mmCIF file of C-alpha atoms and ligand atoms in Angstrom:
data_model
loop_
_atom_site.group_PDB
_atom_site.id
_atom_site.type_symbol
_atom_site.label_atom_id
_atom_site.label_comp_id
_atom_site.label_asym_id
_atom_site.label_seq_id
_atom_site.Cartn_x
_atom_site.Cartn_y
_atom_site.Cartn_z
ATOM 1 C CA UNK A 1 0.000 0.000 0.000
ATOM 2 C CA UNK A 2 2.121 2.904 -1.267
ATOM 3 C CA UNK A 3 -0.305 5.474 0.101
ATOM 4 C CA UNK A 4 0.791 4.667 3.631
ATOM 5 C CA UNK A 5 3.656 7.112 3.107
ATOM 6 C CA UNK A 6 3.544 9.913 5.667
ATOM 7 C CA UNK A 7 6.014 12.203 3.916
ATOM 8 C CA UNK A 8 7.767 12.928 7.196
ATOM 9 C CA UNK A 9 11.067 11.153 6.651
ATOM 10 C CA UNK A 10 13.374 13.466 4.716
ATOM 11 C CA UNK A 11 11.048 16.488 4.836
ATOM 12 C CA UNK A 12 13.890 18.184 6.704
ATOM 13 C CA UNK A 13 17.136 17.110 5.021
ATOM 14 C CA UNK A 14 20.803 18.009 5.502
ATOM 15 C CA UNK A 15 23.647 16.814 3.290
ATOM 16 C CA UNK A 16 27.081 17.409 4.795
ATOM 17 C CA UNK A 17 30.491 16.643 3.293
ATOM 18 C CA UNK A 18 32.190 15.346 6.419
ATOM 19 C CA UNK A 19 31.085 14.884 10.013
ATOM 20 C CA UNK A 20 32.392 12.814 12.937
ATOM 21 C CA UNK A 21 29.198 10.695 12.976
ATOM 22 C CA UNK A 22 25.745 11.383 11.522
ATOM 23 C CA UNK A 23 24.228 9.826 14.662
ATOM 24 C CA UNK A 24 25.954 12.526 16.725
ATOM 25 C CA UNK A 25 24.686 15.272 14.406
ATOM 26 C CA UNK A 26 21.126 13.967 14.801
ATOM 27 C CA UNK A 27 21.584 13.837 18.598
ATOM 28 C CA UNK A 28 22.389 17.577 18.516
ATOM 29 C CA UNK A 29 19.501 18.418 16.176
ATOM 30 C CA UNK A 30 17.082 16.372 18.274
ATOM 31 C CA UNK A 31 17.998 18.356 21.385
ATOM 32 C CA UNK A 32 17.413 21.514 19.337
ATOM 33 C CA UNK A 33 13.819 20.488 18.579
ATOM 34 C CA UNK A 34 14.262 19.526 14.921
ATOM 35 C CA UNK A 35 11.159 17.671 13.687
ATOM 36 C CA UNK A 36 10.628 13.943 13.452
ATOM 37 C CA UNK A 37 11.915 12.590 10.157
ATOM 38 C CA UNK A 38 14.935 14.933 9.953
ATOM 39 C CA UNK A 39 17.649 13.234 7.875
ATOM 40 C CA UNK A 40 21.396 13.859 7.864
ATOM 41 C CA UNK A 41 23.518 12.329 5.094
ATOM 42 C CA UNK A 42 27.304 12.608 5.082
ATOM 43 C CA UNK A 43 29.781 11.801 2.319
ATOM 44 C CA UNK A 44 32.344 10.959 4.948
ATOM 45 C CA UNK A 45 32.447 10.171 8.645
ATOM 46 C CA UNK A 46 35.632 10.553 10.658
ATOM 47 C CA UNK A 47 34.305 8.790 13.768
ATOM 48 C CA UNK A 48 31.562 6.515 12.425
ATOM 49 C CA UNK A 49 30.221 4.188 15.091
ATOM 50 C CA UNK A 50 28.950 0.641 14.894
ATOM 51 C CA UNK A 51 27.135 -1.606 17.348
ATOM 52 C CA UNK A 52 28.885 -2.713 20.501
ATOM 53 C CA UNK A 53 31.176 0.366 20.627
ATOM 54 C CA UNK A 54 32.873 -0.707 17.404
ATOM 55 C CA UNK A 55 33.986 1.780 14.780
ATOM 56 C CA UNK A 56 32.290 1.975 11.377
ATOM 57 C CA UNK A 57 34.916 2.693 8.753
ATOM 58 C CA UNK A 58 33.988 3.844 5.257
ATOM 59 C CA UNK A 59 35.869 5.446 2.398
ATOM 60 C CA UNK A 60 34.551 8.893 1.431
ATOM 61 C CA UNK A 61 31.633 8.588 -0.943
ATOM 62 C CA UNK A 62 31.697 4.774 -1.080
ATOM 63 C CA UNK A 63 28.972 4.201 1.400
ATOM 64 C CA UNK A 64 25.700 5.814 2.214
ATOM 65 C CA UNK A 65 25.921 7.086 5.785
ATOM 66 C CA UNK A 66 22.760 8.592 7.113
ATOM 67 C CA UNK A 67 20.826 9.077 10.304
ATOM 68 C CA UNK A 68 17.197 9.833 10.962
ATOM 69 C CA UNK A 69 15.606 11.611 13.890
ATOM 70 C CA UNK A 70 12.394 9.937 15.028
ATOM 71 C CA UNK A 71 9.882 11.028 17.600
ATOM 72 C CA UNK A 72 7.616 7.961 17.354
ATOM 73 C CA UNK A 73 4.063 7.997 18.624
ATOM 74 C CA UNK A 74 4.530 4.462 19.999
ATOM 75 C CA UNK A 75 4.762 3.539 23.696
ATOM 76 C CA UNK A 76 8.243 3.595 25.154
ATOM 77 C CA UNK A 77 8.196 -0.150 25.834
ATOM 78 C CA UNK A 78 7.957 -0.775 22.087
ATOM 79 C CA UNK A 79 10.939 1.284 21.053
ATOM 80 C CA UNK A 80 13.202 -1.753 20.603
ATOM 81 C CA UNK A 81 10.938 -2.581 17.651
ATOM 82 C CA UNK A 82 12.120 0.541 15.799
ATOM 83 C CA UNK A 83 15.369 -1.215 15.021
ATOM 84 C CA UNK A 84 13.436 -4.038 13.291
ATOM 85 C CA UNK A 85 11.243 -1.551 11.403
ATOM 86 C CA UNK A 86 14.415 0.097 10.095
ATOM 87 C CA UNK A 87 15.774 -3.236 8.840
ATOM 88 C CA UNK A 88 12.537 -4.017 6.972
ATOM 89 C CA UNK A 89 12.458 -0.534 5.437
ATOM 90 C CA UNK A 90 16.081 -0.419 4.283
ATOM 91 C CA UNK A 91 15.748 -3.940 2.895
ATOM 92 C CA UNK A 92 12.782 -2.890 0.811
ATOM 93 C CA UNK A 93 14.508 0.292 -0.359
ATOM 94 C CA UNK A 94 17.477 -1.789 -1.482
ATOM 95 C CA UNK A 95 15.297 -4.266 -3.357
ATOM 96 C CA UNK A 96 14.827 -1.948 -6.347
ATOM 97 C CA UNK A 97 18.424 -2.816 -7.327
ATOM 98 C CA UNK A 98 17.286 -6.453 -7.627
ATOM 99 C CA UNK A 99 19.009 -7.414 -4.391
ATOM 100 C CA UNK A 100 17.132 -9.722 -2.042
ATOM 101 C CA UNK A 101 18.936 -8.947 1.225
ATOM 102 C CA UNK A 102 18.133 -11.111 4.244
ATOM 103 C CA UNK A 103 17.871 -9.860 7.819
ATOM 104 C CA UNK A 104 20.025 -11.196 10.623
ATOM 105 C CA UNK A 105 18.364 -10.432 13.963
ATOM 106 C CA UNK A 106 17.930 -7.733 14.858
ATOM 107 C CA UNK A 107 18.863 -5.585 11.895
ATOM 108 C CA UNK A 108 21.929 -6.514 9.853
ATOM 109 C CA UNK A 109 21.267 -6.871 6.125
ATOM 110 C CA UNK A 110 23.160 -9.686 4.416
ATOM 111 C CA UNK A 111 23.492 -10.779 0.807
ATOM 112 C CA UNK A 112 24.626 -14.410 0.552
ATOM 113 C CA UNK A 113 25.790 -14.166 4.151
ATOM 114 C CA UNK A 114 27.874 -11.023 3.600
ATOM 115 C CA UNK A 115 26.971 -7.789 5.340
ATOM 116 C CA UNK A 116 25.775 -5.001 3.080
ATOM 117 C CA UNK A 117 24.185 -2.717 5.658
ATOM 118 C CA UNK A 118 24.433 -2.062 9.383
ATOM 119 C CA UNK A 119 21.929 -0.126 11.463
ATOM 120 C CA UNK A 120 22.629 1.549 14.791
ATOM 121 C CA UNK A 121 19.545 2.730 16.708
ATOM 122 C CA UNK A 122 19.971 4.837 19.797
ATOM 123 C CA UNK A 123 17.438 6.130 22.296
ATOM 124 C CA UNK A 124 18.228 9.618 23.581
ATOM 125 C CA UNK A 125 16.860 10.523 26.986
ATOM 126 C CA UNK A 126 16.096 13.899 28.546
ATOM 127 C CA UNK A 127 18.363 15.205 31.346
ATOM 128 C CA UNK A 128 15.703 13.792 33.709
ATOM 129 C CA UNK A 129 16.173 10.342 32.180
ATOM 130 C CA UNK A 130 12.903 10.122 30.230
ATOM 131 C CA UNK A 131 12.884 8.874 26.605
ATOM 132 C CA UNK A 132 13.184 11.877 24.294
ATOM 133 C CA UNK A 133 13.785 10.718 20.699
ATOM 134 C CA UNK A 134 15.308 7.965 18.592
ATOM 135 C CA UNK A 135 18.271 8.031 16.237
ATOM 136 C CA UNK A 136 18.291 5.498 13.397
ATOM 137 C CA UNK A 137 21.781 5.378 11.855
ATOM 138 C CA UNK A 138 22.247 3.486 8.597
ATOM 139 C CA UNK A 139 25.513 2.522 6.933
ATOM 140 C CA UNK A 140 24.938 1.026 3.488
ATOM 141 C CA UNK A 141 27.894 -0.238 1.467
ATOM 142 C CA UNK A 142 27.457 1.228 -1.995
ATOM 143 C CA UNK A 143 30.722 0.765 -3.808
ATOM 144 C CA UNK A 144 33.592 -0.861 -2.015
ATOM 145 C CA UNK A 145 33.489 -2.808 1.200
ATOM 146 C CA UNK A 146 34.356 -0.470 4.046
ATOM 147 C CA UNK A 147 36.643 -2.899 5.832
ATOM 148 C CA UNK A 148 40.241 -3.773 4.915
ATOM 149 C CA UNK A 149 41.099 -6.815 2.811
ATOM 150 C CA UNK A 150 41.590 -9.082 5.814
ATOM 151 C CA UNK A 151 37.823 -9.601 6.004
ATOM 152 C CA UNK A 152 36.999 -9.949 2.303
ATOM 153 C CA UNK A 153 34.339 -12.618 2.591
ATOM 154 C CA UNK A 154 32.264 -10.997 5.314
ATOM 155 C CA UNK A 155 31.180 -7.765 3.653
ATOM 156 C CA UNK A 156 29.821 -6.811 0.283
ATOM 157 C CA UNK A 157 28.416 -3.753 -1.471
ATOM 158 C CA UNK A 158 25.617 -2.921 -3.891
ATOM 159 C CA UNK A 159 28.051 -2.438 -6.775
ATOM 160 C CA UNK A 160 29.860 -5.675 -6.001
ATOM 161 C CA UNK A 161 26.541 -7.551 -6.036
ATOM 162 C CA UNK A 162 24.739 -6.001 -8.995
ATOM 163 C CA UNK A 163 27.875 -5.498 -11.095
ATOM 164 C CA UNK A 164 27.208 -1.862 -11.892
ATOM 165 C CA UNK A 165 28.009 1.422 -10.297
ATOM 166 C CA UNK A 166 25.119 2.136 -7.990
ATOM 167 C CA UNK A 167 23.849 5.685 -7.688
ATOM 168 C CA UNK A 168 23.981 6.844 -4.076
ATOM 169 C CA UNK A 169 21.268 9.354 -4.853
ATOM 170 C CA UNK A 170 18.836 6.748 -6.234
ATOM 171 C CA UNK A 171 19.564 4.410 -3.321
ATOM 172 C CA UNK A 172 19.000 7.181 -0.822
ATOM 173 C CA UNK A 173 15.639 8.135 -2.268
ATOM 174 C CA UNK A 174 14.405 4.528 -2.375
ATOM 175 C CA UNK A 175 15.609 3.851 1.162
ATOM 176 C CA UNK A 176 14.005 7.002 2.567
ATOM 177 C CA UNK A 177 10.644 6.404 0.925
ATOM 178 C CA UNK A 178 10.558 2.768 2.042
ATOM 179 C CA UNK A 179 11.450 3.803 5.595
ATOM 180 C CA UNK A 180 8.707 6.415 5.500
ATOM 181 C CA UNK A 181 6.172 3.742 4.532
ATOM 182 C CA UNK A 182 7.325 1.227 7.139
ATOM 183 C CA UNK A 183 7.616 3.664 10.038
ATOM 184 C CA UNK A 184 4.184 4.993 9.049
ATOM 185 C CA UNK A 185 2.752 1.460 9.152
ATOM 186 C CA UNK A 186 4.311 0.807 12.543
ATOM 187 C CA UNK A 187 2.787 3.987 13.960
ATOM 188 C CA UNK A 188 -0.645 3.324 12.420
ATOM 189 C CA UNK A 189 -1.000 -0.434 12.755
ATOM 190 C CA UNK A 190 1.547 -1.549 15.326
ATOM 191 C CA UNK A 191 4.222 -4.191 15.066
ATOM 192 C CA UNK A 192 2.294 -7.054 13.479
ATOM 193 C CA UNK A 193 2.802 -6.072 9.781
ATOM 194 C CA UNK A 194 6.462 -5.354 10.489
ATOM 195 C CA UNK A 195 6.909 -8.704 12.199
ATOM 196 C CA UNK A 196 5.420 -10.532 9.202
ATOM 197 C CA UNK A 197 7.675 -8.703 6.753
ATOM 198 C CA UNK A 198 10.701 -9.222 8.978
ATOM 199 C CA UNK A 199 10.023 -12.966 9.204
ATOM 200 C CA UNK A 200 9.549 -13.357 5.467
ATOM 201 C CA UNK A 201 12.967 -11.793 4.789
ATOM 202 C CA UNK A 202 14.909 -13.182 7.737
ATOM 203 C CA UNK A 203 17.875 -15.529 7.538
ATOM 204 C CA UNK A 204 17.821 -16.102 11.286
ATOM 205 C CA UNK A 205 14.824 -18.247 12.261
ATOM 206 C CA UNK A 206 15.542 -21.975 12.137
ATOM 207 C CA UNK A 207 19.301 -21.399 12.004
ATOM 208 C CA UNK A 208 21.935 -22.145 14.605
ATOM 209 C CA UNK A 209 22.993 -18.807 16.074
ATOM 210 C CA UNK A 210 25.082 -17.353 18.847
ATOM 211 C CA UNK A 211 23.715 -14.386 20.688
ATOM 212 C CA UNK A 212 26.090 -12.057 22.425
ATOM 213 C CA UNK A 213 24.273 -9.976 25.004
ATOM 214 C CA UNK A 214 27.302 -8.367 26.569
ATOM 215 C CA UNK A 215 27.495 -10.412 29.734
ATOM 216 C CA UNK A 216 27.242 -13.848 28.124
ATOM 217 C CA UNK A 217 26.790 -15.783 24.904
ATOM 218 C CA UNK A 218 24.013 -18.285 24.176
ATOM 219 C CA UNK A 219 24.266 -20.705 21.249
ATOM 220 C CA UNK A 220 21.344 -22.696 19.879
ATOM 221 C CA UNK A 221 18.553 -22.727 17.306
ATOM 222 C CA UNK A 222 16.708 -19.451 16.705
ATOM 223 C CA UNK A 223 13.130 -20.642 17.142
ATOM 224 C CA UNK A 224 10.908 -17.601 16.621
ATOM 225 C CA UNK A 225 10.370 -13.875 16.805
ATOM 226 C CA UNK A 226 7.951 -12.926 19.563
ATOM 227 C CA UNK A 227 4.988 -10.576 19.030
ATOM 228 C CA UNK A 228 7.187 -7.868 20.563
ATOM 229 C CA UNK A 229 10.190 -8.441 18.274
ATOM 230 C CA UNK A 230 12.209 -10.512 20.742
ATOM 231 C CA UNK A 231 14.231 -13.511 19.579
ATOM 232 C CA UNK A 232 13.677 -17.003 20.982
ATOM 233 C CA UNK A 233 16.671 -19.367 21.135
ATOM 234 C CA UNK A 234 16.634 -23.009 22.254
ATOM 235 C CA UNK A 235 20.119 -23.728 23.519
ATOM 236 C CA UNK A 236 22.023 -26.973 23.086
ATOM 237 C CA UNK A 237 20.729 -28.250 26.444
ATOM 238 C CA UNK A 238 17.117 -27.684 25.311
ATOM 239 C CA UNK A 239 16.585 -24.582 27.460
ATOM 240 C CA UNK A 240 14.602 -21.765 25.808
ATOM 241 C CA UNK A 241 15.795 -18.175 26.127
ATOM 242 C CA UNK A 242 14.251 -14.920 24.963
ATOM 243 C CA UNK A 243 16.244 -11.813 24.064
ATOM 244 C CA UNK A 244 15.138 -8.236 23.507
ATOM 245 C CA UNK A 245 18.565 -6.970 22.553
ATOM 246 C CA UNK A 246 21.961 -8.322 21.642
ATOM 247 C CA UNK A 247 23.745 -9.340 18.477
ATOM 248 C CA UNK A 248 23.542 -12.625 16.615
ATOM 249 C CA UNK A 249 26.185 -14.417 14.613
ATOM 250 C CA UNK A 250 26.248 -17.751 12.807
ATOM 251 C CA UNK A 251 28.811 -19.980 14.553
ATOM 252 C CA UNK A 252 30.883 -22.544 12.691
ATOM 253 C CA UNK A 253 29.276 -26.023 13.003
HETATM 254 C C1 LIG B 1 26.624 -1.885 12.849
HETATM 255 O O1 LIG B 1 27.554 -2.048 13.647
HETATM 256 O O2 LIG B 1 26.234 -2.809 12.137
HETATM 257 C C2 LIG B 1 25.933 -0.550 12.744
HETATM 258 C C3 LIG B 1 26.647 0.385 11.812
HETATM 259 C C4 LIG B 1 25.955 1.724 11.689
HETATM 260 C C5 LIG B 1 26.746 2.701 10.858
HETATM 261 C C6 LIG B 1 25.977 3.966 10.583
HETATM 262 S S1 LIG B 1 26.742 5.007 9.379
HETATM 263 C C7 LIG B 1 25.636 6.295 9.750
HETATM 264 C C8 LIG B 1 25.444 6.289 11.260
HETATM 265 N N1 LIG B 1 26.457 7.089 11.915
HETATM 266 C C9 LIG B 1 27.266 6.345 12.676
HETATM 267 O O3 LIG B 1 28.241 6.780 13.335
HETATM 268 N N2 LIG B 1 26.892 5.044 12.620
HETATM 269 C C10 LIG B 1 25.729 4.867 11.783
#
Protein backbone atom coordinates (compact mmCIF):
# COMPACT_ATOMS: atom_id res chain seq x y z
CA UNK A 1 0.00 0.00 0.00
CA UNK A 2 2.12 2.90 -1.27
CA UNK A 3 -0.30 5.47 0.10
CA UNK A 4 0.79 4.67 3.63
CA UNK A 5 3.66 7.11 3.11
CA UNK A 6 3.54 9.91 5.67
CA UNK A 7 6.01 12.20 3.92
CA UNK A 8 7.77 12.93 7.20
CA UNK A 9 11.07 11.15 6.65
CA UNK A 10 13.37 13.47 4.72
CA UNK A 11 11.05 16.49 4.84
CA UNK A 12 13.89 18.18 6.70
CA UNK A 13 17.14 17.11 5.02
CA UNK A 14 20.80 18.01 5.50
CA UNK A 15 23.65 16.81 3.29
CA UNK A 16 27.08 17.41 4.80
CA UNK A 17 30.49 16.64 3.29
CA UNK A 18 32.19 15.35 6.42
CA UNK A 19 31.08 14.88 10.01
CA UNK A 20 32.39 12.81 12.94
CA UNK A 21 29.20 10.69 12.98
CA UNK A 22 25.74 11.38 11.52
CA UNK A 23 24.23 9.83 14.66
CA UNK A 24 25.95 12.53 16.72
CA UNK A 25 24.69 15.27 14.41
CA UNK A 26 21.13 13.97 14.80
CA UNK A 27 21.58 13.84 18.60
CA UNK A 28 22.39 17.58 18.52
CA UNK A 29 19.50 18.42 16.18
CA UNK A 30 17.08 16.37 18.27
CA UNK A 31 18.00 18.36 21.38
CA UNK A 32 17.41 21.51 19.34
CA UNK A 33 13.82 20.49 18.58
CA UNK A 34 14.26 19.53 14.92
CA UNK A 35 11.16 17.67 13.69
CA UNK A 36 10.63 13.94 13.45
CA UNK A 37 11.92 12.59 10.16
CA UNK A 38 14.94 14.93 9.95
CA UNK A 39 17.65 13.23 7.88
CA UNK A 40 21.40 13.86 7.86
CA UNK A 41 23.52 12.33 5.09
CA UNK A 42 27.30 12.61 5.08
CA UNK A 43 29.78 11.80 2.32
CA UNK A 44 32.34 10.96 4.95
CA UNK A 45 32.45 10.17 8.64
CA UNK A 46 35.63 10.55 10.66
CA UNK A 47 34.31 8.79 13.77
CA UNK A 48 31.56 6.52 12.42
CA UNK A 49 30.22 4.19 15.09
CA UNK A 50 28.95 0.64 14.89
CA UNK A 51 27.14 -1.61 17.35
CA UNK A 52 28.88 -2.71 20.50
CA UNK A 53 31.18 0.37 20.63
CA UNK A 54 32.87 -0.71 17.40
CA UNK A 55 33.99 1.78 14.78
CA UNK A 56 32.29 1.97 11.38
CA UNK A 57 34.92 2.69 8.75
CA UNK A 58 33.99 3.84 5.26
CA UNK A 59 35.87 5.45 2.40
CA UNK A 60 34.55 8.89 1.43
CA UNK A 61 31.63 8.59 -0.94
CA UNK A 62 31.70 4.77 -1.08
CA UNK A 63 28.97 4.20 1.40
CA UNK A 64 25.70 5.81 2.21
CA UNK A 65 25.92 7.09 5.79
CA UNK A 66 22.76 8.59 7.11
CA UNK A 67 20.83 9.08 10.30
CA UNK A 68 17.20 9.83 10.96
CA UNK A 69 15.61 11.61 13.89
CA UNK A 70 12.39 9.94 15.03
CA UNK A 71 9.88 11.03 17.60
CA UNK A 72 7.62 7.96 17.35
CA UNK A 73 4.06 8.00 18.62
CA UNK A 74 4.53 4.46 20.00
CA UNK A 75 4.76 3.54 23.70
CA UNK A 76 8.24 3.59 25.15
CA UNK A 77 8.20 -0.15 25.83
CA UNK A 78 7.96 -0.77 22.09
CA UNK A 79 10.94 1.28 21.05
CA UNK A 80 13.20 -1.75 20.60
CA UNK A 81 10.94 -2.58 17.65
CA UNK A 82 12.12 0.54 15.80
CA UNK A 83 15.37 -1.22 15.02
CA UNK A 84 13.44 -4.04 13.29
CA UNK A 85 11.24 -1.55 11.40
CA UNK A 86 14.41 0.10 10.10
CA UNK A 87 15.77 -3.24 8.84
CA UNK A 88 12.54 -4.02 6.97
CA UNK A 89 12.46 -0.53 5.44
CA UNK A 90 16.08 -0.42 4.28
CA UNK A 91 15.75 -3.94 2.89
CA UNK A 92 12.78 -2.89 0.81
CA UNK A 93 14.51 0.29 -0.36
CA UNK A 94 17.48 -1.79 -1.48
CA UNK A 95 15.30 -4.27 -3.36
CA UNK A 96 14.83 -1.95 -6.35
CA UNK A 97 18.42 -2.82 -7.33
CA UNK A 98 17.29 -6.45 -7.63
CA UNK A 99 19.01 -7.41 -4.39
CA UNK A 100 17.13 -9.72 -2.04
CA UNK A 101 18.94 -8.95 1.23
CA UNK A 102 18.13 -11.11 4.24
CA UNK A 103 17.87 -9.86 7.82
CA UNK A 104 20.03 -11.20 10.62
CA UNK A 105 18.36 -10.43 13.96
CA UNK A 106 17.93 -7.73 14.86
CA UNK A 107 18.86 -5.58 11.90
CA UNK A 108 21.93 -6.51 9.85
CA UNK A 109 21.27 -6.87 6.12
CA UNK A 110 23.16 -9.69 4.42
CA UNK A 111 23.49 -10.78 0.81
CA UNK A 112 24.63 -14.41 0.55
CA UNK A 113 25.79 -14.17 4.15
CA UNK A 114 27.87 -11.02 3.60
CA UNK A 115 26.97 -7.79 5.34
CA UNK A 116 25.77 -5.00 3.08
CA UNK A 117 24.18 -2.72 5.66
CA UNK A 118 24.43 -2.06 9.38
CA UNK A 119 21.93 -0.13 11.46
CA UNK A 120 22.63 1.55 14.79
CA UNK A 121 19.54 2.73 16.71
CA UNK A 122 19.97 4.84 19.80
CA UNK A 123 17.44 6.13 22.30
CA UNK A 124 18.23 9.62 23.58
CA UNK A 125 16.86 10.52 26.99
CA UNK A 126 16.10 13.90 28.55
CA UNK A 127 18.36 15.21 31.35
CA UNK A 128 15.70 13.79 33.71
CA UNK A 129 16.17 10.34 32.18
CA UNK A 130 12.90 10.12 30.23
CA UNK A 131 12.88 8.87 26.61
CA UNK A 132 13.18 11.88 24.29
CA UNK A 133 13.78 10.72 20.70
CA UNK A 134 15.31 7.97 18.59
CA UNK A 135 18.27 8.03 16.24
CA UNK A 136 18.29 5.50 13.40
CA UNK A 137 21.78 5.38 11.86
CA UNK A 138 22.25 3.49 8.60
CA UNK A 139 25.51 2.52 6.93
CA UNK A 140 24.94 1.03 3.49
CA UNK A 141 27.89 -0.24 1.47
CA UNK A 142 27.46 1.23 -2.00
CA UNK A 143 30.72 0.77 -3.81
CA UNK A 144 33.59 -0.86 -2.01
CA UNK A 145 33.49 -2.81 1.20
CA UNK A 146 34.36 -0.47 4.05
CA UNK A 147 36.64 -2.90 5.83
CA UNK A 148 40.24 -3.77 4.91
CA UNK A 149 41.10 -6.82 2.81
CA UNK A 150 41.59 -9.08 5.81
CA UNK A 151 37.82 -9.60 6.00
CA UNK A 152 37.00 -9.95 2.30
CA UNK A 153 34.34 -12.62 2.59
CA UNK A 154 32.26 -11.00 5.31
CA UNK A 155 31.18 -7.77 3.65
CA UNK A 156 29.82 -6.81 0.28
CA UNK A 157 28.42 -3.75 -1.47
CA UNK A 158 25.62 -2.92 -3.89
CA UNK A 159 28.05 -2.44 -6.78
CA UNK A 160 29.86 -5.67 -6.00
CA UNK A 161 26.54 -7.55 -6.04
CA UNK A 162 24.74 -6.00 -9.00
CA UNK A 163 27.88 -5.50 -11.09
CA UNK A 164 27.21 -1.86 -11.89
CA UNK A 165 28.01 1.42 -10.30
CA UNK A 166 25.12 2.14 -7.99
CA UNK A 167 23.85 5.69 -7.69
CA UNK A 168 23.98 6.84 -4.08
CA UNK A 169 21.27 9.35 -4.85
CA UNK A 170 18.84 6.75 -6.23
CA UNK A 171 19.56 4.41 -3.32
CA UNK A 172 19.00 7.18 -0.82
CA UNK A 173 15.64 8.13 -2.27
CA UNK A 174 14.40 4.53 -2.37
CA UNK A 175 15.61 3.85 1.16
CA UNK A 176 14.00 7.00 2.57
CA UNK A 177 10.64 6.40 0.92
CA UNK A 178 10.56 2.77 2.04
CA UNK A 179 11.45 3.80 5.60
CA UNK A 180 8.71 6.41 5.50
CA UNK A 181 6.17 3.74 4.53
CA UNK A 182 7.32 1.23 7.14
CA UNK A 183 7.62 3.66 10.04
CA UNK A 184 4.18 4.99 9.05
CA UNK A 185 2.75 1.46 9.15
CA UNK A 186 4.31 0.81 12.54
CA UNK A 187 2.79 3.99 13.96
CA UNK A 188 -0.65 3.32 12.42
CA UNK A 189 -1.00 -0.43 12.75
CA UNK A 190 1.55 -1.55 15.33
CA UNK A 191 4.22 -4.19 15.07
CA UNK A 192 2.29 -7.05 13.48
CA UNK A 193 2.80 -6.07 9.78
CA UNK A 194 6.46 -5.35 10.49
CA UNK A 195 6.91 -8.70 12.20
CA UNK A 196 5.42 -10.53 9.20
CA UNK A 197 7.67 -8.70 6.75
CA UNK A 198 10.70 -9.22 8.98
CA UNK A 199 10.02 -12.97 9.20
CA UNK A 200 9.55 -13.36 5.47
CA UNK A 201 12.97 -11.79 4.79
CA UNK A 202 14.91 -13.18 7.74
CA UNK A 203 17.88 -15.53 7.54
CA UNK A 204 17.82 -16.10 11.29
CA UNK A 205 14.82 -18.25 12.26
CA UNK A 206 15.54 -21.98 12.14
CA UNK A 207 19.30 -21.40 12.00
CA UNK A 208 21.93 -22.15 14.60
CA UNK A 209 22.99 -18.81 16.07
CA UNK A 210 25.08 -17.35 18.85
CA UNK A 211 23.71 -14.39 20.69
CA UNK A 212 26.09 -12.06 22.42
CA UNK A 213 24.27 -9.98 25.00
CA UNK A 214 27.30 -8.37 26.57
CA UNK A 215 27.50 -10.41 29.73
CA UNK A 216 27.24 -13.85 28.12
CA UNK A 217 26.79 -15.78 24.90
CA UNK A 218 24.01 -18.29 24.18
CA UNK A 219 24.27 -20.71 21.25
CA UNK A 220 21.34 -22.70 19.88
CA UNK A 221 18.55 -22.73 17.31
CA UNK A 222 16.71 -19.45 16.70
CA UNK A 223 13.13 -20.64 17.14
CA UNK A 224 10.91 -17.60 16.62
CA UNK A 225 10.37 -13.87 16.81
CA UNK A 226 7.95 -12.93 19.56
CA UNK A 227 4.99 -10.58 19.03
CA UNK A 228 7.19 -7.87 20.56
CA UNK A 229 10.19 -8.44 18.27
CA UNK A 230 12.21 -10.51 20.74
CA UNK A 231 14.23 -13.51 19.58
CA UNK A 232 13.68 -17.00 20.98
CA UNK A 233 16.67 -19.37 21.13
CA UNK A 234 16.63 -23.01 22.25
CA UNK A 235 20.12 -23.73 23.52
CA UNK A 236 22.02 -26.97 23.09
CA UNK A 237 20.73 -28.25 26.44
CA UNK A 238 17.12 -27.68 25.31
CA UNK A 239 16.59 -24.58 27.46
CA UNK A 240 14.60 -21.77 25.81
CA UNK A 241 15.79 -18.18 26.13
CA UNK A 242 14.25 -14.92 24.96
CA UNK A 243 16.24 -11.81 24.06
CA UNK A 244 15.14 -8.24 23.51
CA UNK A 245 18.56 -6.97 22.55
CA UNK A 246 21.96 -8.32 21.64
CA UNK A 247 23.75 -9.34 18.48
CA UNK A 248 23.54 -12.63 16.61
CA UNK A 249 26.19 -14.42 14.61
CA UNK A 250 26.25 -17.75 12.81
CA UNK A 251 28.81 -19.98 14.55
CA UNK A 252 30.88 -22.54 12.69
CA UNK A 253 29.28 -26.02 13.00
C1 LIG B 1 26.62 -1.89 12.85
O1 LIG B 1 27.55 -2.05 13.65
O2 LIG B 1 26.23 -2.81 12.14
C2 LIG B 1 25.93 -0.55 12.74
C3 LIG B 1 26.65 0.39 11.81
C4 LIG B 1 25.96 1.72 11.69
C5 LIG B 1 26.75 2.70 10.86
C6 LIG B 1 25.98 3.97 10.58
S1 LIG B 1 26.74 5.01 9.38
C7 LIG B 1 25.64 6.29 9.75
C8 LIG B 1 25.44 6.29 11.26
N1 LIG B 1 26.46 7.09 11.92
C9 LIG B 1 27.27 6.35 12.68
O3 LIG B 1 28.24 6.78 13.33
N2 LIG B 1 26.89 5.04 12.62
C10 LIG B 1 25.73 4.87 11.78
